[in-house]
Amino acid sequence: MGKTIIVTGGAGFIGANFVYLELAEHPEDRIVCVDKLTYAGNLATLDEAMKNPNFRFVKADICDREAIDQLFAEEHPDIIVNFAAESHVDRSIEDPGIFLQTNIIGTQVLMDACRKYGIERYHQVSTDEVYGDLPLDRPDLFFTEQTPLHTSSPYSSSKAAADLLVNAYNRTYGLPTTISRCSNNYGPYQFPEKLIPLMIANALADKPLPVYGEGLNVRDWLYVEDHCKAIDLIIRKGRVGEAYNIG
């Protein structure tokens, strides 16, 4: 018997890759994609998925309690994977409000629906940015799941707040939750404002390649499909109440 999995933010870069992985690896499951289709969501990304009878797309905002409740009533999902998030650090500095709304309130709305209708697993897709920065002169240091949260931007603060809320719903209400935190992703369908596609597009167009700050920052890159495979493993075999670093 297949499961029904709601994937929020599934028209975005990582969400869409996850949708395709699930449809390929678990053809018995039904995948319901919820996306508000903001600038970072692209419906054309899901063209192939739309041909699959086990796939449904719903345009909705995860902050819209009525729409989310209606969807849960229709689908009775087994698993929720929440990719829906505002995620661009520079944008979060210009306009923090939208980040707090989507990343914190949206998470609450989804978990309230989970409590109301019952689910097997709620999975929160978070980020390694909740741990802050590592000192440049200590390449031997790494983040672990025990590293304290230490945020620096409105974006990472909103994601850390959501993580704390997820843990609170697990402890207070017994909601079966897991969290994953990953490093920077790259791969197909990535929005062109992000570093790797931006550099490639600029290079192809003979435009200058912007250097951030002094050019000293070091990033850890993760191929998007490896990230999606890890999430698939966590939602099926991960320990409830646990946070997992992927990188």
XYZ file of C-alpha atoms in Angstrom:
247
model
C 0.000 0.000 0.000
C 1.563 3.281 -1.109
C 1.853 6.396 0.993
C 0.596 9.900 0.239
C 3.393 12.442 0.600
C 2.798 16.186 0.562
C 5.863 18.065 -0.681
C 5.653 21.811 -0.035
C 7.802 24.092 -2.175
C 7.945 21.307 -4.738
C 8.208 23.701 -7.706
C 11.439 25.085 -6.247
C 14.948 23.839 -6.930
C 15.434 21.180 -4.220
C 11.718 20.369 -3.902
C 11.361 19.547 -7.609
C 14.410 17.296 -7.519
C 12.852 15.533 -4.520
C 9.524 15.093 -6.360
C 11.304 13.406 -9.289
C 13.341 11.171 -6.981
C 10.205 10.007 -5.138
C 8.250 9.320 -8.336
C 11.180 7.275 -9.701
C 12.157 5.402 -6.524
C 8.683 4.867 -5.009
C 6.190 4.483 -7.880
C 3.622 3.091 -5.419
C 3.411 6.435 -3.546
C 1.224 9.443 -4.350
C 3.078 12.769 -4.420
C 1.104 15.967 -3.830
C 3.101 19.132 -4.508
C 2.042 22.389 -2.858
C 3.691 25.585 -4.091
C 2.781 29.266 -3.985
C 4.792 29.818 -7.207
C 6.726 32.864 -6.034
C 9.730 34.018 -8.104
C 11.719 30.921 -7.025
C 9.048 28.383 -8.014
C 8.742 27.378 -11.646
C 5.829 25.203 -12.752
C 7.631 24.259 -15.992
C 10.127 22.371 -13.809
C 7.331 19.888 -13.017
C 6.183 19.326 -16.631
C 7.350 15.688 -16.638
C 5.846 14.996 -13.208
C 2.453 16.321 -14.381
C 2.225 13.361 -16.785
C 2.395 10.916 -13.852
C -1.026 9.788 -12.536
C 0.466 9.551 -9.010
C 1.307 13.268 -8.985
C -0.927 16.212 -8.118
C -0.033 19.911 -8.099
C -1.843 22.396 -5.852
C -1.134 26.129 -5.976
C -1.383 27.332 -2.375
C 0.469 29.292 0.281
C 1.502 27.245 3.337
C 0.486 30.241 5.479
C -3.122 29.902 4.237
C -4.693 27.818 7.010
C -7.956 27.266 5.140
C -6.278 25.995 1.969
C -3.919 23.700 3.908
C -6.769 22.289 6.028
C -8.813 21.609 2.896
C -5.873 19.842 1.262
C -5.295 17.617 4.326
C -9.032 16.782 4.427
C -8.897 15.742 0.744
C -5.618 13.847 0.760
C -5.136 12.487 4.324
C -1.359 12.505 3.833
C 0.992 10.077 5.588
C 4.135 12.208 5.324
C 4.803 15.940 4.958
C 8.155 17.200 3.641
C 8.393 20.973 4.053
C 10.758 22.599 1.533
C 8.668 25.779 1.246
C 10.828 28.666 2.414
C 12.152 32.066 1.514
C 15.854 31.318 1.273
C 17.901 34.178 -0.165
C 20.045 35.837 2.527
C 20.366 39.205 0.731
C 16.598 39.383 0.258
C 16.070 38.583 3.953
C 18.156 41.607 4.909
C 16.037 43.851 2.661
C 12.654 42.467 3.773
C 12.703 40.206 6.864
C 8.889 40.133 7.266
C 8.139 37.750 4.396
C 10.791 35.341 5.734
C 9.224 35.241 9.211
C 5.794 34.702 7.672
C 6.663 31.825 5.328
C 9.428 30.152 7.326
C 7.871 30.299 10.819
C 4.090 30.796 10.480
C 3.934 28.501 7.436
C 5.667 25.759 9.433
C 3.163 26.238 12.281
C 0.157 26.054 9.919
C 1.437 22.772 8.427
C 2.092 21.215 11.834
C -1.324 22.305 13.144
C -2.901 20.501 10.172
C -0.756 17.451 10.984
C -2.069 17.470 14.565
C -5.651 17.832 13.373
C -5.610 15.097 10.727
C -2.831 12.836 12.036
C 0.338 11.873 10.139
C 3.184 9.355 10.275
C 5.938 11.919 9.845
C 6.453 15.654 9.508
C 9.878 16.469 8.054
C 11.368 19.963 8.193
C 14.007 20.831 5.602
C 16.348 23.244 7.366
C 19.841 24.601 6.647
C 23.349 24.510 8.085
C 23.098 28.313 8.304
C 21.285 27.899 11.641
C 24.736 27.082 13.105
C 26.268 30.395 11.981
C 29.790 30.699 10.534
C 32.951 28.735 11.170
C 36.195 30.731 11.669
C 38.221 30.895 8.435
C 41.478 30.043 10.249
C 40.122 26.731 11.615
C 39.573 24.371 8.660
C 39.560 21.445 11.137
C 36.233 22.556 12.678
C 32.906 21.123 11.504
C 29.287 21.553 12.530
C 27.691 18.569 14.260
C 24.071 17.981 15.272
C 25.114 19.101 18.776
C 26.454 22.506 17.626
C 24.383 25.271 19.298
C 22.197 27.373 16.986
C 23.942 30.685 16.321
C 22.244 32.658 13.559
C 23.475 35.774 11.782
C 20.867 36.817 9.162
C 17.064 37.214 9.330
C 16.916 34.202 6.973
C 18.913 31.849 9.217
C 17.107 33.168 12.306
C 13.729 32.378 10.739
C 14.890 28.840 9.866
C 16.273 28.291 13.377
C 12.982 29.541 14.861
C 11.116 27.009 12.713
C 13.450 24.217 13.899
C 12.782 25.126 17.533
C 9.044 25.151 16.822
C 9.264 21.699 15.199
C 11.044 20.345 18.291
C 8.425 21.983 20.515
C 5.567 20.308 18.615
C 7.389 16.997 18.973
C 7.816 17.395 22.744
C 4.546 19.160 23.584
C 2.107 17.354 21.292
C 4.023 14.180 20.441
C 4.069 15.087 16.738
C 6.391 12.642 14.903
C 8.955 15.076 13.480
C 12.427 15.006 11.950
C 14.694 17.835 10.777
C 17.513 17.843 8.213
C 20.149 20.557 7.836
C 22.237 20.648 4.688
C 25.001 22.716 3.156
C 24.685 24.631 -0.128
C 23.065 22.612 -2.918
C 23.793 22.725 -6.643
C 22.281 20.907 -9.591
C 19.436 20.949 -12.155
C 16.591 23.521 -11.939
C 18.487 25.888 -9.618
C 17.298 29.517 -9.636
C 19.877 31.709 -11.435
C 20.423 34.138 -8.511
C 22.402 31.422 -6.673
C 26.192 31.324 -6.909
C 26.994 28.432 -9.280
C 24.297 29.082 -11.948
C 24.967 32.841 -11.686
C 28.686 32.353 -12.346
C 28.041 29.979 -15.263
C 25.436 32.300 -16.830
C 27.717 35.332 -16.440
C 30.710 33.462 -17.873
C 28.691 32.305 -20.909
C 27.542 35.899 -21.491
C 31.049 37.339 -21.034
C 29.906 39.296 -17.978
C 32.057 39.968 -14.891
C 32.036 37.325 -12.119
C 31.138 38.958 -8.798
C 33.382 38.167 -5.827
C 31.724 38.228 -2.400
C 33.525 40.277 0.275
C 37.270 39.620 0.132
C 36.818 36.290 -1.645
C 37.943 34.387 1.468
C 34.690 32.603 2.257
C 34.651 28.824 1.949
C 31.480 26.891 1.167
C 30.619 23.226 1.323
C 28.669 22.117 -1.767
C 26.220 19.227 -1.904
C 24.772 17.745 -5.086
C 21.002 18.147 -4.893
C 20.174 14.497 -5.636
C 22.403 13.320 -2.776
C 20.495 15.688 -0.493
C 17.137 14.329 -1.718
C 18.253 10.707 -1.223
C 19.217 11.550 2.361
C 15.788 13.104 3.027
C 14.090 10.047 1.524
C 16.070 7.870 3.943
C 15.209 10.085 6.939
C 11.437 10.175 6.311
C 11.334 6.385 5.992
C 13.955 5.248 8.518
C 14.992 8.303 10.566
C 14.443 8.475 14.312
C 11.515 10.676 15.392
C 12.596 13.825 17.246
C 16.050 13.768 15.619
C 17.894 16.403 13.562
C 20.281 15.176 10.856
C 23.117 17.084 9.198
C 23.505 16.302 5.469
C 26.776 17.245 3.796
